Tab-separated table of C-alpha atoms in Angstrom:
chain	number	residue	atom	x	y	z
A	1	MET	CA	10.353	56.455	-24.427
A	2	THR	CA	9.985	58.077	-27.898
A	3	LEU	CA	12.292	58.332	-30.863
A	4	ALA	CA	14.031	61.738	-31.172
A	5	LEU	CA	13.834	63.013	-34.746
A	6	PRO	CA	16.564	65.202	-36.248
A	7	LEU	CA	15.842	68.972	-36.597
A	8	GLY	CA	15.759	68.760	-40.327
A	9	GLY	CA	12.344	67.038	-40.330
A	10	ARG	CA	11.080	63.530	-40.928
A	11	GLU	CA	12.508	63.399	-44.476
A	12	HIS	CA	16.062	63.640	-43.095
A	13	VAL	CA	15.681	60.747	-40.654
A	14	SER	CA	18.167	58.068	-41.619
A	15	ARG	CA	17.711	54.355	-41.079
A	16	THR	CA	20.868	54.318	-38.961
A	17	ASP	CA	19.449	56.882	-36.540
A	18	VAL	CA	16.288	54.851	-36.052
A	19	VAL	CA	18.198	51.641	-35.427
A	20	GLN	CA	20.510	53.365	-32.951
A	21	GLN	CA	17.606	54.796	-30.963
A	22	LEU	CA	15.820	51.420	-30.959
A	23	LEU	CA	18.938	49.839	-29.504
A	24	VAL	CA	19.009	52.513	-26.810
A	25	ILE	CA	15.378	51.746	-25.885
A	26	ILE	CA	16.054	47.995	-25.723
A	27	LEU	CA	19.117	48.471	-23.544
A	28	GLU	CA	17.267	50.794	-21.184
A	29	THR	CA	14.300	48.414	-20.764
A	30	MET	CA	16.374	45.221	-20.582
A	31	PRO	CA	16.660	45.180	-16.734
A	32	THR	CA	12.916	45.503	-16.372
A	33	LEU	CA	12.276	42.690	-18.870
A	34	LEU	CA	14.801	40.443	-17.186
A	35	LEU	CA	13.219	41.122	-13.793
A	36	LEU	CA	9.747	40.258	-15.086
A	37	LEU	CA	11.060	37.076	-16.697
A	38	TRP	CA	12.885	36.021	-13.532
A	39	THR	CA	9.834	36.758	-11.344
A	40	SER	CA	7.431	34.768	-13.538
A	41	THR	CA	9.851	31.824	-13.681
A	42	TRP	CA	10.300	31.834	-9.908
A	43	LEU	CA	6.554	31.989	-9.280
A	44	GLY	CA	5.986	29.112	-11.706
A	45	LEU	CA	8.546	26.941	-9.952
A	46	LEU	CA	7.063	27.818	-6.570
A	47	PHE	CA	3.584	26.834	-7.760
A	48	LEU	CA	4.846	23.477	-9.047
A	49	PHE	CA	6.630	22.807	-5.754
A	50	LEU	CA	3.567	23.621	-3.642
A	51	SER	CA	1.329	21.520	-5.885
A	52	ALA	CA	3.672	18.572	-5.513
A	53	GLN	CA	3.702	18.967	-1.736
A	54	VAL	CA	-0.096	19.090	-1.524
A	55	GLY	CA	-0.416	16.023	-3.728
A	56	ARG	CA	2.145	14.219	-1.624
A	57	VAL	CA	0.228	14.909	1.596
A	58	SER	CA	-3.159	13.950	0.151
A	59	SER	CA	-1.840	10.700	-1.320
A	60	ALA	CA	0.314	9.762	1.657
A	61	PRO	CA	-0.691	6.543	3.409
A	62	ILE	CA	-2.104	6.652	6.916
A	63	CYS	CA	0.416	5.624	9.555
A	64	VAL	CA	0.004	4.846	13.224
A	65	ASN	CA	3.355	6.274	14.303
A	66	ARG	CA	5.370	9.198	12.997
A	67	GLN	CA	7.005	7.477	10.072
A	68	THR	CA	8.469	9.119	6.995
A	69	GLY	CA	6.152	9.683	4.042
A	70	CYS	CA	2.793	9.088	5.720
A	71	HIS	CA	-0.048	10.961	7.364
A	72	VAL	CA	-0.508	10.416	11.110
A	73	LEU	CA	-4.050	10.380	12.532
A	74	SER	CA	-5.049	10.616	16.165
A	75	LEU	CA	-6.621	7.614	17.844
A	76	ALA	CA	-10.006	9.377	17.902
A	77	ASP	CA	-9.785	10.032	14.145
A	78	LEU	CA	-8.866	6.408	13.478
A	79	PHE	CA	-11.854	5.265	15.512
A	80	ASP	CA	-14.148	7.650	13.629
A	81	ARG	CA	-12.987	6.239	10.307
A	82	VAL	CA	-13.525	2.586	11.182
A	83	ILE	CA	-16.889	3.317	12.834
A	84	GLN	CA	-18.132	5.184	9.756
A	85	HIS	CA	-16.897	2.344	7.568
A	86	SER	CA	-18.571	-0.307	9.747
A	87	THR	CA	-21.855	1.627	9.762
A	88	ARG	CA	-21.866	1.797	5.980
A	89	MET	CA	-20.971	-1.896	5.737
A	90	HIS	CA	-23.831	-2.870	8.032
A	91	GLY	CA	-26.224	-0.711	6.028
A	92	ILE	CA	-25.243	-2.482	2.804
A	93	SER	CA	-25.582	-5.894	4.454
A	94	ASN	CA	-29.060	-4.982	5.678
A	95	ASP	CA	-30.102	-3.776	2.209
A	96	LEU	CA	-28.733	-6.872	0.501
A	97	HIS	CA	-30.433	-9.180	2.989
A	98	SER	CA	-33.793	-7.478	2.383
A	99	GLU	CA	-33.381	-7.502	-1.406
A	100	PHE	CA	-32.429	-11.185	-1.401
A	101	GLU	CA	-35.438	-12.019	0.762
A	102	GLN	CA	-37.865	-10.108	-1.455
A	103	HIS	CA	-36.411	-11.452	-4.703
A	104	PHE	CA	-35.848	-15.123	-3.914
A	105	LEU	CA	-38.071	-15.813	-0.903
A	106	PRO	CA	-41.286	-13.857	-1.484
A	107	SER	CA	-43.355	-16.366	0.456
A	108	LYS	CA	-41.585	-15.369	3.706
A	109	ASN	CA	-41.377	-19.040	4.659
A	110	HIS	CA	-37.896	-18.532	6.016
A	111	VAL	CA	-38.660	-15.475	8.100
A	112	GLY	CA	-38.480	-16.221	11.790
A	113	ARG	CA	-36.321	-19.314	11.476
A	114	VAL	CA	-34.480	-20.029	14.714
A	115	ASN	CA	-31.742	-22.463	13.685
A	116	ARG	CA	-29.247	-20.431	11.712
A	117	ASN	CA	-26.108	-22.161	10.582
A	118	CYS	CA	-23.655	-19.311	11.189
A	119	HIS	CA	-20.037	-20.332	10.803
A	120	THR	CA	-19.043	-17.640	13.339
A	121	SER	CA	-21.052	-19.235	16.141
A	122	GLY	CA	-17.800	-20.593	17.565
A	123	ILE	CA	-16.531	-17.068	18.269
A	124	LEU	CA	-17.451	-16.050	21.804
A	125	THR	CA	-19.017	-12.603	21.556
A	126	PRO	CA	-20.423	-10.507	24.411
A	127	ASN	CA	-24.194	-10.358	24.409
A	128	GLY	CA	-25.426	-6.827	24.966
A	129	LYS	CA	-23.769	-3.513	25.710
A	130	GLU	CA	-23.131	-4.148	29.402
A	131	ASN	CA	-21.306	-7.424	28.760
A	132	ALA	CA	-19.234	-5.802	26.030
A	133	GLN	CA	-18.249	-3.001	28.414
A	134	ARG	CA	-17.088	-5.534	31.000
A	135	LEU	CA	-14.805	-7.256	28.510
A	136	ALA	CA	-11.136	-6.243	28.606
A	137	ARG	CA	-10.090	-3.866	25.844
A	138	GLU	CA	-7.708	-6.416	24.390
A	139	GLU	CA	-10.399	-9.099	24.335
A	140	LEU	CA	-12.994	-6.852	22.719
A	141	THR	CA	-10.492	-5.770	20.058
A	142	GLU	CA	-9.641	-9.392	19.355
A	143	VAL	CA	-13.320	-10.340	19.039
A	144	ILE	CA	-13.808	-7.614	16.420
A	145	LEU	CA	-10.815	-8.778	14.412
A	146	LYS	CA	-11.860	-12.426	14.603
A	147	LEU	CA	-15.310	-11.603	13.259
A	148	LEU	CA	-13.825	-9.640	10.354
A	149	TRP	CA	-11.319	-12.349	9.510
A	150	ALA	CA	-14.087	-14.960	9.564
A	151	TRP	CA	-16.048	-13.145	6.835
A	152	ARG	CA	-13.289	-12.596	4.330
A	153	ASP	CA	-13.707	-15.763	2.252
A	154	PRO	CA	-17.460	-16.473	2.716
A	155	LEU	CA	-18.468	-13.120	1.228
A	156	TRP	CA	-16.213	-13.646	-1.755
A	157	ARG	CA	-17.731	-17.084	-2.307
A	158	PHE	CA	-21.225	-15.604	-2.050
A	159	HIS	CA	-20.320	-13.016	-4.681
A	160	GLN	CA	-19.062	-15.766	-6.970
A	161	ASN	CA	-22.272	-17.777	-6.439
A	162	MET	CA	-24.391	-14.751	-7.317
A	163	ALA	CA	-22.469	-14.383	-10.586
A	164	HIS	CA	-24.133	-17.604	-11.782
A	165	ARG	CA	-27.666	-16.455	-10.978
A	166	ASP	CA	-29.180	-14.707	-13.977
A	167	ASP	CA	-32.153	-13.520	-11.937
A	168	PHE	CA	-30.008	-11.622	-9.435
A	169	ASN	CA	-29.961	-7.980	-10.525
A	170	SER	CA	-26.656	-6.245	-11.221
A	171	PHE	CA	-27.233	-3.628	-8.506
A	172	SER	CA	-27.389	-6.259	-5.780
A	173	PHE	CA	-24.532	-8.148	-7.409
A	174	ASN	CA	-22.346	-5.038	-7.120
A	175	LYS	CA	-23.356	-4.662	-3.494
A	176	ALA	CA	-22.158	-8.185	-2.791
A	177	LEU	CA	-18.779	-7.362	-4.330
A	178	GLU	CA	-18.566	-4.048	-2.450
A	179	MET	CA	-19.393	-5.757	0.830
A	180	SER	CA	-16.582	-8.266	0.333
A	181	GLY	CA	-14.074	-5.457	-0.221
A	182	MET	CA	-15.348	-3.434	2.725
A	183	VAL	CA	-14.695	-6.290	5.152
A	184	HIS	CA	-11.069	-6.383	4.027
A	185	GLU	CA	-10.644	-2.600	4.339
A	186	LEU	CA	-12.343	-2.489	7.739
A	187	ARG	CA	-10.125	-5.245	9.084
A	188	LYS	CA	-7.019	-3.321	8.017
A	189	GLY	CA	-8.426	-0.192	9.667
A	190	VAL	CA	-9.130	-1.961	12.950
A	191	GLU	CA	-5.617	-3.414	12.894
A	192	LYS	CA	-4.266	0.147	12.634
A	193	VAL	CA	-6.432	1.153	15.610
A	194	ALA	CA	-5.080	-1.778	17.614
A	195	GLU	CA	-1.520	-0.879	16.648
A	196	LYS	CA	-2.099	2.738	17.702
A	197	MET	CA	-3.531	1.657	21.065
A	198	GLN	CA	-0.535	-0.607	21.627
A	199	HIS	CA	1.852	2.230	20.734
A	200	LEU	CA	0.111	4.529	23.236
A	201	GLY	CA	0.163	1.844	25.931
A	202	ILE	CA	-3.643	1.664	26.104
A	203	ILE	CA	-3.706	-2.063	25.439
A	204	SER	CA	-1.016	-4.687	25.755
A	205	ASN	CA	0.687	-6.372	22.842
A	206	SER	CA	-1.194	-9.570	23.600
A	207	VAL	CA	-3.887	-8.924	20.977
A	208	ASN	CA	-3.586	-11.807	18.559
A	209	THR	CA	-4.890	-10.525	15.217
A	210	LEU	CA	-3.852	-13.709	13.430
A	211	ALA	CA	-5.369	-16.213	15.854
A	212	SER	CA	-7.152	-19.254	14.449
A	213	ARG	CA	-7.947	-17.856	11.014
A	214	GLU	CA	-8.391	-21.295	9.485
A	215	SER	CA	-10.675	-22.520	12.267
A	216	LEU	CA	-13.046	-19.606	11.660
A	217	LEU	CA	-13.634	-20.410	8.000
A	218	PRO	CA	-16.788	-22.307	7.025
A	219	SER	CA	-16.462	-25.774	5.640
A	220	PRO	CA	-16.190	-26.075	1.839
A	221	GLU	CA	-19.522	-25.872	0.064
A	222	GLY	CA	-20.777	-28.554	-2.253
A	223	PRO	CA	-22.791	-28.162	-5.448
A	224	GLU	CA	-26.008	-28.657	-3.491
A	225	ARG	CA	-25.766	-25.173	-1.998
A	226	SER	CA	-29.269	-23.723	-1.896
A	227	LEU	CA	-30.938	-20.362	-1.644
A	228	THR	CA	-31.471	-21.086	2.030
A	229	ASN	CA	-27.705	-21.305	2.551
A	230	ASP	CA	-27.185	-17.928	0.889
A	231	TYR	CA	-30.049	-16.413	2.839
A	232	ASP	CA	-28.601	-17.712	6.107
A	233	LEU	CA	-25.188	-16.343	5.150
A	234	LEU	CA	-26.623	-12.859	4.593
A	235	TYR	CA	-28.572	-13.093	7.828
A	236	CYS	CA	-25.446	-14.086	9.760
A	237	PHE	CA	-23.330	-11.358	8.195
A	238	ARG	CA	-25.965	-8.734	8.943
A	239	ARG	CA	-25.919	-9.903	12.561
A	240	ASP	CA	-22.129	-9.932	12.823
A	241	SER	CA	-21.651	-6.597	11.042
A	242	ASN	CA	-24.031	-5.061	13.560
A	243	LYS	CA	-21.944	-6.547	16.376
A	244	VAL	CA	-18.761	-5.127	14.872
A	245	GLN	CA	-20.079	-1.580	14.613
A	246	ASN	CA	-21.508	-1.702	18.147
A	247	TYR	CA	-18.308	-3.131	19.617
A	248	LEU	CA	-16.255	-0.428	17.886
A	249	LYS	CA	-18.473	2.311	19.324
A	250	ILE	CA	-18.231	0.803	22.802
A	251	LEU	CA	-14.456	0.464	22.526
A	252	LYS	CA	-14.071	4.066	21.390
A	253	CYS	CA	-16.217	5.383	24.240
A	254	ARG	CA	-14.160	3.443	26.765
A	255	ILE	CA	-10.864	4.779	25.429
A	256	VAL	CA	-11.697	8.304	24.197
A	257	PRO	CA	-14.948	9.113	26.058
A	258	GLU	CA	-14.538	12.863	25.506
A	259	HIS	CA	-15.364	12.444	21.818
A	260	GLN	CA	-19.174	12.366	21.594
A	261	CYS	CA	-19.869	9.459	23.918
């Protein structure tokens, strides 16, 4: 769109004529401008809505059943999550046990000791893969949960004890804290697996996840706690964390054998 000049030449163009033609141009292009403005506004609102929906899905909690505002995982996916978590937890426990042994017990005098004072010795656990496979699903699930409950407080106490040892490096100290948190998270994950299995009718509702918590805790420790006590604690947790990851793998293969078993 161009301005039409009067026939008399540029010198005869009045200011009124220019203004009038500018108004004509604006009026003619107004629909197009309004359409562009409306389109850009609509696209912006759509982008904000989609971003909010994606954020809502990614931050939604994991639920066992189809409840409002949460993300539902299959039983196989739940098993994969807790198994990966238990494998990492056992790896950290193994590393921390080795670091503690090398740092505080370089003479290896404690290696090969038979009498370990594990506070979880009262929990009846299947010995070996075949015995674990013979155990009822409910019983094996309950054994896993009992082991995890039994380690909640002892690991926190160990972390607190390590805070008073100046010769314990910060890297290992952080591992002790991480390990304590991982036990709590793994227990919650296994409880979700148990709830999912109950919902699907795979196991009965007889699994007692709260059974005998107090009886599984170690007796209070006195000021005479020694390095040997801490070493035994790490040894026992490494043993029990290995049991937990193996029991979870066995339980998964018994229930969803089509998933890499």
